[in-house]
mmCIF file of C-alpha atoms in Angstrom:
data_model
loop_
_atom_site.group_PDB
_atom_site.id
_atom_site.type_symbol
_atom_site.label_atom_id
_atom_site.label_comp_id
_atom_site.label_asym_id
_atom_site.label_seq_id
_atom_site.Cartn_x
_atom_site.Cartn_y
_atom_site.Cartn_z
ATOM 1 C CA MET A 26 70.153 31.207 -49.330
ATOM 2 C CA CYS A 27 68.682 33.872 -47.191
ATOM 3 C CA MET A 28 65.476 31.731 -46.872
ATOM 4 C CA ASN A 29 67.457 28.613 -45.922
ATOM 5 C CA SER A 30 69.440 30.521 -43.326
ATOM 6 C CA SER A 31 66.033 32.054 -41.822
ATOM 7 C CA ALA A 32 64.491 28.536 -41.838
ATOM 8 C CA LEU A 33 67.124 27.197 -39.725
ATOM 9 C CA ASN A 34 67.575 30.278 -37.518
ATOM 10 C CA PRO A 35 65.468 29.457 -34.366
ATOM 11 C CA TYR A 36 64.993 33.241 -33.830
ATOM 12 C CA HIS A 37 63.649 33.755 -37.294
ATOM 13 C CA PRO A 38 59.840 34.508 -37.552
ATOM 14 C CA LEU A 39 59.394 31.767 -40.340
ATOM 15 C CA TYR A 40 61.241 29.251 -38.312
ATOM 16 C CA SER A 41 59.073 29.536 -35.392
ATOM 17 C CA GLY A 42 56.052 29.438 -37.532
ATOM 18 C CA ALA A 43 56.931 26.381 -39.323
ATOM 19 C CA ARG A 44 58.071 24.622 -35.953
ATOM 20 C CA ARG A 45 54.410 25.837 -34.537
ATOM 21 C CA GLN A 46 52.731 24.030 -37.162
ATOM 22 C CA GLN A 47 54.563 20.708 -36.624
ATOM 23 C CA GLN A 48 54.143 20.914 -32.805
ATOM 24 C CA SER A 49 50.687 21.847 -32.847
ATOM 25 C CA LYS A 50 49.727 18.343 -34.537
ATOM 26 C CA ARG A 51 51.035 16.515 -31.938
ATOM 27 C CA PRO A 52 49.383 18.131 -28.965
ATOM 28 C CA LYS A 53 46.176 17.464 -30.879
ATOM 29 C CA VAL A 54 46.750 13.890 -31.170
ATOM 30 C CA ARG A 55 47.644 13.626 -27.638
ATOM 31 C CA VAL A 56 44.502 15.634 -26.754
ATOM 32 C CA HIS A 57 42.501 13.132 -28.838
ATOM 33 C CA ARG A 58 43.930 10.151 -27.181
ATOM 34 C CA LEU A 59 43.503 11.721 -23.846
ATOM 35 C CA SER A 60 39.749 12.619 -24.540
ATOM 36 C CA ARG A 61 39.254 9.033 -25.918
ATOM 37 C CA ARG A 62 41.069 7.536 -22.805
ATOM 38 C CA ARG A 63 39.042 9.646 -20.388
ATOM 39 C CA ARG A 64 35.646 8.896 -22.455
ATOM 40 C CA LEU A 65 36.434 5.109 -22.485
ATOM 41 C CA SER A 66 37.391 5.219 -18.807
ATOM 42 C CA LYS A 67 34.092 7.234 -18.124
ATOM 43 C CA GLU A 68 32.131 4.546 -19.986
ATOM 44 C CA ALA A 69 33.744 1.669 -18.304
ATOM 45 C CA LYS A 70 32.905 3.140 -15.084
ATOM 46 C CA GLU A 71 29.242 3.667 -16.141
ATOM 47 C CA LYS A 72 29.283 0.062 -17.420
ATOM 48 C CA ALA A 73 30.506 -1.156 -14.007
ATOM 49 C CA ARG A 74 28.016 1.131 -12.139
ATOM 50 C CA VAL A 75 25.139 -0.293 -14.276
ATOM 51 C CA GLY A 76 26.294 -3.785 -13.716
ATOM 52 C CA MET A 77 26.607 -3.266 -9.978
ATOM 53 C CA LEU A 78 22.916 -1.667 -10.053
ATOM 54 C CA LYS A 79 21.544 -4.913 -11.791
ATOM 55 C CA ARG A 80 23.163 -7.098 -9.540
ATOM 56 C CA GLN A 81 21.715 -5.281 -6.440
ATOM 57 C CA MET A 82 18.168 -5.197 -8.383
ATOM 58 C CA LYS A 83 18.342 -8.988 -8.771
ATOM 59 C CA ILE A 84 19.205 -9.584 -4.957
ATOM 60 C CA LYS A 85 16.488 -7.196 -3.974
ATOM 61 C CA ASN A 86 13.831 -8.974 -6.360
ATOM 62 C CA LEU A 87 14.975 -12.384 -5.217
ATOM 63 C CA LYS A 88 14.408 -11.248 -1.430
ATOM 64 C CA LEU A 89 11.190 -9.826 -2.408
ATOM 65 C CA TYR A 90 10.156 -13.038 -4.144
ATOM 66 C CA VAL A 91 10.940 -15.024 -1.047
ATOM 67 C CA GLU A 92 8.923 -12.727 1.008
ATOM 68 C CA ASN A 93 6.107 -12.748 -1.324
ATOM 69 C CA GLN A 94 6.016 -16.558 -1.193
ATOM 70 C CA SER A 95 6.004 -16.507 2.532
ATOM 71 C CA ILE A 96 3.246 -14.171 2.725
ATOM 72 C CA ILE A 97 1.415 -16.322 0.163
ATOM 73 C CA GLU A 98 1.845 -19.475 2.389
ATOM 74 C CA GLU A 99 0.879 -17.500 5.548
ATOM 75 C CA ASN A 100 -2.312 -16.342 3.883
ATOM 76 C CA GLU A 101 -3.329 -19.562 2.574
ATOM 77 C CA LYS A 102 -2.822 -21.005 6.083
ATOM 78 C CA LEU A 103 -4.924 -18.198 7.474
ATOM 79 C CA ARG A 104 -7.672 -18.578 4.670
ATOM 80 C CA LYS A 105 -7.927 -22.515 5.823
ATOM 81 C CA LYS A 106 -8.213 -21.555 9.426
ATOM 82 C CA ALA A 107 -11.058 -18.779 8.683
ATOM 83 C CA LEU A 108 -13.043 -21.392 6.775
ATOM 84 C CA LEU A 109 -12.787 -23.890 9.651
ATOM 85 C CA LEU A 110 -13.729 -21.154 11.990
ATOM 86 C CA HIS A 111 -16.504 -20.119 10.039
ATOM 87 C CA GLN A 112 -17.730 -23.773 9.420
ATOM 88 C CA GLU A 113 -17.528 -24.174 13.282
ATOM 89 C CA ASN A 114 -19.372 -21.076 13.911
ATOM 90 C CA ARG A 115 -22.200 -22.151 11.554
ATOM 91 C CA ALA A 116 -22.356 -25.614 13.517
ATOM 92 C CA LEU A 117 -22.589 -23.764 16.909
ATOM 93 C CA LEU A 118 -25.074 -21.272 15.702
ATOM 94 C CA SER A 119 -27.306 -24.090 14.492
ATOM 95 C CA GLN A 120 -27.079 -25.814 17.849
ATOM 96 C CA LEU A 121 -27.893 -22.803 19.532
ATOM 97 C CA GLN A 122 -30.878 -22.243 17.708
ATOM 98 C CA LYS A 123 -31.903 -26.062 18.258
ATOM 99 C CA VAL A 124 -31.498 -25.631 22.042
ATOM 100 C CA SER A 125 -33.342 -22.095 22.424
ATOM 101 C CA HIS A 126 -36.289 -22.898 20.158
ATOM 102 C CA PRO A 127 -36.985 -26.675 20.226
ATOM 103 C CA HIS A 128 -40.684 -26.102 19.481
ATOM 104 C CA ASN A 129 -39.937 -24.100 16.333
ATOM 105 C CA HIS A 130 -37.672 -27.037 15.054
ATOM 106 C CA PHE A 131 -40.422 -29.321 15.196
ATOM 107 C CA ALA A 132 -42.888 -26.943 13.463
ATOM 108 C CA ASP A 133 -40.353 -26.488 10.576
ATOM 109 C CA HIS A 134 -39.853 -30.045 10.579
ATOM 110 C CA ASN A 135 -43.467 -30.749 10.269
ATOM 111 C CA ASN A 136 -44.084 -27.995 7.554
ATOM 112 C CA ASN A 137 -41.395 -29.625 5.553
ATOM 113 C CA ASN A 138 -42.919 -33.121 5.985
ATOM 114 C CA GLU A 139 -46.383 -31.860 4.766
ATOM 115 C CA HIS A 140 -45.195 -30.415 1.347
#
């Protein structure tokens, strides 16, 4: 009877020990739930951040692709222009040589016909 009365007495040392054991299980569950909730929240935030970074990278990649295509087109135009200028330069140089050395042209022409 003494044990039963001490177990019911909130001021008895056995009562408080038994009660602490019962209460200590609950906060651990709450702490685990809170920890899990925090971890899941942190993971969700990280996923959102990674998703946002992926979208930003795709946009930046697309912009760079468009800029690169523009540069390639401009490069092709400049290459064609350079080719035309080179051909024009060769033609003008040929005309200049004909005008400045007309007798050499005949000599070269005659030498070519003899062979």
